[in-house]
Coordinates of C-alpha atoms in Angstrom, one line a residue:
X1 CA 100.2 100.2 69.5
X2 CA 98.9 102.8 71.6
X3 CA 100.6 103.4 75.1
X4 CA 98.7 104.4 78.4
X5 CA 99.8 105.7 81.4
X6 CA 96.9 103.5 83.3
X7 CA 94.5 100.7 82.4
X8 CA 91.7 100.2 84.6
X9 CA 90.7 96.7 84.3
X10 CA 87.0 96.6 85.5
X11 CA 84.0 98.9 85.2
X12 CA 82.4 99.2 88.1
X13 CA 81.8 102.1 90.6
X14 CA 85.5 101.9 91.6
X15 CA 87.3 101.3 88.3
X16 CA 84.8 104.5 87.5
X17 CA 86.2 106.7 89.9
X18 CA 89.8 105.4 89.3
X19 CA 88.9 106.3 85.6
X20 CA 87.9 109.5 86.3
X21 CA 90.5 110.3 88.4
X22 CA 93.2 109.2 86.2
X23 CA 92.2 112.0 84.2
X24 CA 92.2 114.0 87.1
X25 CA 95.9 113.4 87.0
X26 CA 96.6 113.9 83.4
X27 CA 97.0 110.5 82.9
X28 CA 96.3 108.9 79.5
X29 CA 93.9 106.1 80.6
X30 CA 91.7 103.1 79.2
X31 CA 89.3 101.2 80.9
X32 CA 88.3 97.9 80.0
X33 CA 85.0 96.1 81.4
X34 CA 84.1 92.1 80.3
X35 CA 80.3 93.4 80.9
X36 CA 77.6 94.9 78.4
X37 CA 77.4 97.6 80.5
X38 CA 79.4 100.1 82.2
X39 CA 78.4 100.4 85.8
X40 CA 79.3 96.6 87.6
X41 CA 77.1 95.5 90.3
X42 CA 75.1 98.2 90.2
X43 CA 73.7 98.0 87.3
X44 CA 73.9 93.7 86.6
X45 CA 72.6 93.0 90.5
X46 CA 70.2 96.0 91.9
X47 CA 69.2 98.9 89.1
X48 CA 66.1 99.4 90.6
X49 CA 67.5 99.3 94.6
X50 CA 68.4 102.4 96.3
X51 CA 71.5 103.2 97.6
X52 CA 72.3 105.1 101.0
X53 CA 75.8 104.9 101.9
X54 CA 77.5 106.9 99.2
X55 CA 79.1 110.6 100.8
X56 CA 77.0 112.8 99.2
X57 CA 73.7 110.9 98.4
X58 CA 70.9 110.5 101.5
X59 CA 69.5 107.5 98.7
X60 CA 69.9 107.5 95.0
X61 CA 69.0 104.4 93.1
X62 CA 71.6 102.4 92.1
X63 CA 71.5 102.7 88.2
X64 CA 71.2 106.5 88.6
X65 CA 74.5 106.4 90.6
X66 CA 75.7 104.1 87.9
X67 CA 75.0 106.6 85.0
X68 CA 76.8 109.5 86.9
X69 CA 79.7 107.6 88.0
X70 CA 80.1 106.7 83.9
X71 CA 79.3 110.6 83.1
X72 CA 82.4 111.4 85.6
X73 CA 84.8 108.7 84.5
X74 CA 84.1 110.3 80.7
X75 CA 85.2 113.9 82.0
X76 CA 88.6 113.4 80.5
X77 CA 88.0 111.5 77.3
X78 CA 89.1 108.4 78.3
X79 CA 89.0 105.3 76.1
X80 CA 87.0 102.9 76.8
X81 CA 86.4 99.2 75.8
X82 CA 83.1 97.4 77.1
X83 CA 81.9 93.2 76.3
X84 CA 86.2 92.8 76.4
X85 CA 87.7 90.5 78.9
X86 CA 91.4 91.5 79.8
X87 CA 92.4 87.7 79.8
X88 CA 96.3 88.1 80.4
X89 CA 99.4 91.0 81.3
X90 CA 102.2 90.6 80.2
X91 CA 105.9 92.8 81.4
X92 CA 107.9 94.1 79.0
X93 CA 111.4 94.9 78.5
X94 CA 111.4 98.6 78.6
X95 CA 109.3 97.6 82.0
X96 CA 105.7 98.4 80.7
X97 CA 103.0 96.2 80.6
X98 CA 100.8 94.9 78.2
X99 CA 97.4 93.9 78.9
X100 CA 95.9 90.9 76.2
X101 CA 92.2 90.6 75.8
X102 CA 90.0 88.3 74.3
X103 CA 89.4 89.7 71.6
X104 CA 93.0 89.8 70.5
X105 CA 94.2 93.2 70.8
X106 CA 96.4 93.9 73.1
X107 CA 97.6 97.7 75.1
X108 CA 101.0 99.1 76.1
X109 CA 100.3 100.9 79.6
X110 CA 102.8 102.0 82.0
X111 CA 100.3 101.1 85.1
X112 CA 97.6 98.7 85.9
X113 CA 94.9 99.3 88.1
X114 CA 92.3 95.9 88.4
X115 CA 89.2 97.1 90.1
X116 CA 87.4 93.8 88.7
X117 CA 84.8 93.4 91.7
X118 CA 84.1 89.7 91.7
X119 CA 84.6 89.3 88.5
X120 CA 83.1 89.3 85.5
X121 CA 79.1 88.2 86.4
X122 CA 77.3 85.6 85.0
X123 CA 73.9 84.6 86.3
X124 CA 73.2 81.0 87.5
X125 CA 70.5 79.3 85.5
X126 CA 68.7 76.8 86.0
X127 CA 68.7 74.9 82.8
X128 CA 64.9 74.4 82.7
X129 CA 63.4 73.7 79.2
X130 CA 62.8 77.0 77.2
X131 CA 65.2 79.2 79.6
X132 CA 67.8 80.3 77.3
X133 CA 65.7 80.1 73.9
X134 CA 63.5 82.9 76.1
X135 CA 66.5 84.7 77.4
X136 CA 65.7 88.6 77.1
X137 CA 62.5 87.6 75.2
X138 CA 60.6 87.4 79.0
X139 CA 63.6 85.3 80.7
X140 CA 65.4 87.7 83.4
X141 CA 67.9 87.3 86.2
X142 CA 68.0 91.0 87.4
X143 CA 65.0 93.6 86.6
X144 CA 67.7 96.5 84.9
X145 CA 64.0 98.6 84.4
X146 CA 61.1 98.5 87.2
X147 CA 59.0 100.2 84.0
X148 CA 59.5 97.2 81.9
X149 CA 57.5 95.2 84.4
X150 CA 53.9 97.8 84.6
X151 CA 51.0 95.8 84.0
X152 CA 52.3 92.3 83.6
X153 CA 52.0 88.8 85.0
X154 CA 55.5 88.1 86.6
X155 CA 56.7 84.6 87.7
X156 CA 59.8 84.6 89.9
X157 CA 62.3 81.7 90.9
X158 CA 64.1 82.2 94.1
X159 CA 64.2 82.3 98.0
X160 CA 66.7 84.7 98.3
X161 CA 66.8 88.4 99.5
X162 CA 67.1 89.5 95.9
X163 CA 64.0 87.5 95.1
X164 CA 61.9 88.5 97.5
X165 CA 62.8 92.3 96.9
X166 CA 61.8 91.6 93.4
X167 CA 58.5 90.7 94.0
X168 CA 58.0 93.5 96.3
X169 CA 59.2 95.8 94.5
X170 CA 57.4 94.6 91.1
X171 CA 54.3 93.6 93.0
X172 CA 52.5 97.7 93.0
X173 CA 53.4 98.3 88.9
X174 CA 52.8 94.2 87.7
X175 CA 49.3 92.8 87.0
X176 CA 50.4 90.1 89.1
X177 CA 53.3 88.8 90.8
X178 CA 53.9 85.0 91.9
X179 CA 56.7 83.8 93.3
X180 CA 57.7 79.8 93.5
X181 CA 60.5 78.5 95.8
X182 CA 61.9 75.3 96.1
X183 CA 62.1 74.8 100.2
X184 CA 59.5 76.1 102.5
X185 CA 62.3 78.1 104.0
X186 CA 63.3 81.7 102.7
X187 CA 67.1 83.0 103.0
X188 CA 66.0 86.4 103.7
X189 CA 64.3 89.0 105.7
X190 CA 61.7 88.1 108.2
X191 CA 60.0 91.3 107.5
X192 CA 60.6 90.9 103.8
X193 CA 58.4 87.4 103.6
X194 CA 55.4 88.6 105.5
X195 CA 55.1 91.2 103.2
X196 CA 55.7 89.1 100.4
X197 CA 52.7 86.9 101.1
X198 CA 50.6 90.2 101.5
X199 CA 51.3 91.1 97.8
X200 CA 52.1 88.0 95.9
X201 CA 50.9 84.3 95.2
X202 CA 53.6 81.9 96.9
X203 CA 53.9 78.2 96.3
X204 CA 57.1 76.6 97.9
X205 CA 58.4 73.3 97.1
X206 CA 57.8 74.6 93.5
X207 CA 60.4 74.5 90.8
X208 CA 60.4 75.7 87.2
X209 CA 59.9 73.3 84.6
X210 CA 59.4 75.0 81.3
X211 CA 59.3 78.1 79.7
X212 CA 56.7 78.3 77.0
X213 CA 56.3 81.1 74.4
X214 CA 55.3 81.9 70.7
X215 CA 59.0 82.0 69.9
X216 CA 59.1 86.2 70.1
X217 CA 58.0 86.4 74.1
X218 CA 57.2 84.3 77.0
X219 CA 53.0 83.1 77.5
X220 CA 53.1 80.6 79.8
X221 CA 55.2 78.8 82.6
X222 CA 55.3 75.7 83.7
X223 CA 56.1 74.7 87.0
X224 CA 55.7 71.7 89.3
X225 CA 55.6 70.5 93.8
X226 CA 58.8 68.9 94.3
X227 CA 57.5 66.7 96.6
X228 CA 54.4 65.1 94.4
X229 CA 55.7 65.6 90.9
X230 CA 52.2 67.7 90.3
X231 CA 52.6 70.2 87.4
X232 CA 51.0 74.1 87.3
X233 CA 50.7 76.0 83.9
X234 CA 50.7 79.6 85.1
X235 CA 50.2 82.6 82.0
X236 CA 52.6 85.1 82.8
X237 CA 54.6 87.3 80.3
X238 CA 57.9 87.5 82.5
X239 CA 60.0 85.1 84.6
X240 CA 62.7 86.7 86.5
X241 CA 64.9 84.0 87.8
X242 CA 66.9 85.0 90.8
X243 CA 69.2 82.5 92.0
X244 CA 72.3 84.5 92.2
X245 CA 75.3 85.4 90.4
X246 CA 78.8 83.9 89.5
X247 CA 81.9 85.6 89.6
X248 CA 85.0 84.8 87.0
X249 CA 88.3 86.7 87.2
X250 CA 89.0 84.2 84.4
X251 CA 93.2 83.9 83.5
X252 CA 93.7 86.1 86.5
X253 CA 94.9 83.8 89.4
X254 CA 97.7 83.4 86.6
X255 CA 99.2 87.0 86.3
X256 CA 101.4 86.4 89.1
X257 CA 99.5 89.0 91.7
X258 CA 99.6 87.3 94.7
X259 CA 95.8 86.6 95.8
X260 CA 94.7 85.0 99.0
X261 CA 91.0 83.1 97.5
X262 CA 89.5 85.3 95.2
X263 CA 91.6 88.7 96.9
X264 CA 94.4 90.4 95.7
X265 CA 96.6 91.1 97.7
X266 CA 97.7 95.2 98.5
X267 CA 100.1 97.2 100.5
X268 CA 99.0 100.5 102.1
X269 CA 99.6 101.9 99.0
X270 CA 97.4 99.7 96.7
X271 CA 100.3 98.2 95.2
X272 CA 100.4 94.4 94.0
X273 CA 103.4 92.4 94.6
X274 CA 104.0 93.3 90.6
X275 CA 105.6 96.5 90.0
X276 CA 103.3 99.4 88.5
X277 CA 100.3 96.7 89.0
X278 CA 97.5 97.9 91.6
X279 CA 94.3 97.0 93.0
X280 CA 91.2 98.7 94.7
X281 CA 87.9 97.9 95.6
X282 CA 86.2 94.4 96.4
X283 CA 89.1 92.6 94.6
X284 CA 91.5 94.1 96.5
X285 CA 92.7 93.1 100.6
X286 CA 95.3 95.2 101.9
X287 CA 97.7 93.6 104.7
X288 CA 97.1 94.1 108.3
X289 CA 93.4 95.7 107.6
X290 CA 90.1 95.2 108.1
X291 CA 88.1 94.2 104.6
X292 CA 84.9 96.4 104.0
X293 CA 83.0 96.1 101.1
X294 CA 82.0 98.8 99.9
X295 CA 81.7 102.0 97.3
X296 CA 82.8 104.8 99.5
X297 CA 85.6 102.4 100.8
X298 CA 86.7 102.1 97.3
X299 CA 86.5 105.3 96.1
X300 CA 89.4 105.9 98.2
X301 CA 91.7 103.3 97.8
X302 CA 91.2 104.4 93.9
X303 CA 92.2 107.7 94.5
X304 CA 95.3 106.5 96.6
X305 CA 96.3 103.7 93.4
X306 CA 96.0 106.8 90.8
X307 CA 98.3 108.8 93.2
X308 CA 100.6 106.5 93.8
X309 CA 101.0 105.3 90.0
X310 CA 101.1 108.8 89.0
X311 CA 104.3 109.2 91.0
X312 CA 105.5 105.6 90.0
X313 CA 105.8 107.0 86.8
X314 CA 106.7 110.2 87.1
X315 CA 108.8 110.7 90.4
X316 CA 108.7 114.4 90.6
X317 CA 105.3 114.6 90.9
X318 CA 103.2 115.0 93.8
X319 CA 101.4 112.2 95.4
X320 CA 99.0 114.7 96.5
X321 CA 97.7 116.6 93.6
X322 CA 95.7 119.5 95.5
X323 CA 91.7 119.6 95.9
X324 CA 89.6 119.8 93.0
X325 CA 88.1 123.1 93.5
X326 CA 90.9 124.7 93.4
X327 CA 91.8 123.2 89.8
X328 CA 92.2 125.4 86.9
X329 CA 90.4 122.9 84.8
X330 CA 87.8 122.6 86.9
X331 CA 86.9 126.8 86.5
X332 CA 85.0 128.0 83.9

């Protein structure tokens, strides 16, 4: 069995930049994601959206960000295990860990880092007729590719933010965009609807009914007015349903961190009530501090987990391992 110094359970900007800077601290690390794709929220939620408060960035779209946090977290030649859920950890009795996935294999680390976000994302469906036989076949719940949408009829399901910054987005590259909503009342921006009925068809108190198709891509949709039972055939060649996400940390309420909801809880120094277990990110809520959501906040409670495992297990060494610029194996 192969032993790590560090396994970074999630791959999302955060268990990225812990990745990375794993490496950073010679430590022999493995990352392991539940996802099809590296890159978390940024890439299953909002590709296309930009992305403005990251140090560095003025705006940078979210996938791009994604891409260069994955090109980073690969500086080092880490290993790294995508579409694998880490489903249980277990101590050992030369007080390692090792971390079981579902796919049965299981790693000897020395630390664990869980930067698992909100889990591993699944979107919500809605069950209508034809939905999941047309899943990927004209059946979305994100747009990963604004390009995949140029020139064609687009039907989208929501009231949401996310939905209405779909069809806004979509709305100058589609043929057509049309948007049905099952109240009269949108959950997001003022703004956001006025424009929305500028460049899109709107029916509310509308639902979807059935997805139709040739059985290789979508044709037609079916949808129907809530209120009178009335039934629409619209031709489109995409429906992107937007109705939100789930989170699942799956076995993980039973690993014996101590979480308060869906938050585990973390000292100053990122560490779990478990010895040589640590959290970062969205997952994580340290005692006695304000919660804030986001990248840049995470990037640095990473960077303080990495240090303090690296001296967890290795006492002599430096919390603090110097600036980057000033690395050796960083100079060409």
């Amino acid at each position: 069995m192969t032993e790590y110094d560090m396994v970074v359970i999630g791959g999302g900007p955060v268990g990225l930049y812990a990745t990375f800077y794993a490496g950073l601290r010679d430590m022999k690390a493995l990352l392991i994601d539940a996802q099809d794709e590296l890159g978390g929220q940024l890439v299953t939620l909002y590709p296309e959206k930009m992305v403005y408060d990251v140090g560095g960035f003025p705006g940078i779209l979210a996938y791009e960000l994604a891409q260069q946090l994955v090109e980073q977290a690969k500086m080092f030649s880490p290993d790294i295990r995508i579409k694998e859920w880490a489903d249980m950890i277990e101590r050992t009795q030369d007080n390692m860990w090792v971390v079981k996935t579902d796919k049965g294999n299981s790693f000897k680390t020395k630390t664990i880092l869980i930067a698992a976000g909100i889990g591993k994302m699944t979107p919500s469906r809605l069950g209508a007729k034809g939905e999941v036989e047309y899943e990927n076949k004209g059946v979305y719940y994100t747009v990963r590719r604004k390009k995949d949408f140029e020139g064609k009829r687009v039907l989208i399901v929501g009231g949401g933010d996310s939905a209405v910054d779909w069809a806004l987005t979509l709305a100058p590259v589609a043929k057509s965009v049309t948007l049905i909503h099952r109240r009269d009342q949108f959950r997001a921006h003022e703004r956001s609807v006025k424009q929305l009925y500028q460049v899109a068809t709107v029916y509310t108190w509308h639902e979807l009914k059935e997805v139709r198709g040739d059985g290789n891509r979508v044709t037609q949709a079916v949808i129907f007015d809530n209120r009178t039972k009335d039934e629409k055939i619209l031709d489109v060649d995409a429906v992107i349903i937007s109705i939100g996400f789930k989170g699942d940390l799956g076995n993980m309420p039973k690993w014996g961190v101590n979480m308060k909801g869906r938050d585990i809880i973390v000292n100053a120094k990122m560490e779990t009530n478990l010895p040589g277990v640590y959290a970062a990110g969205d997952i994580a809520s340290q005692e006695g501090a304000p919660k804030l959501a986001l990248i840049a906040v995470g990037f640095g409670q990473a960077a303080i987990a990495v240090s303090v495992a690296k001296k967890y297990i290795d006492p002599n060494a430096s919390l603090f391992a110097g600036h980057s610029s000033e690395m050796d194996k960083f100079k060409k």
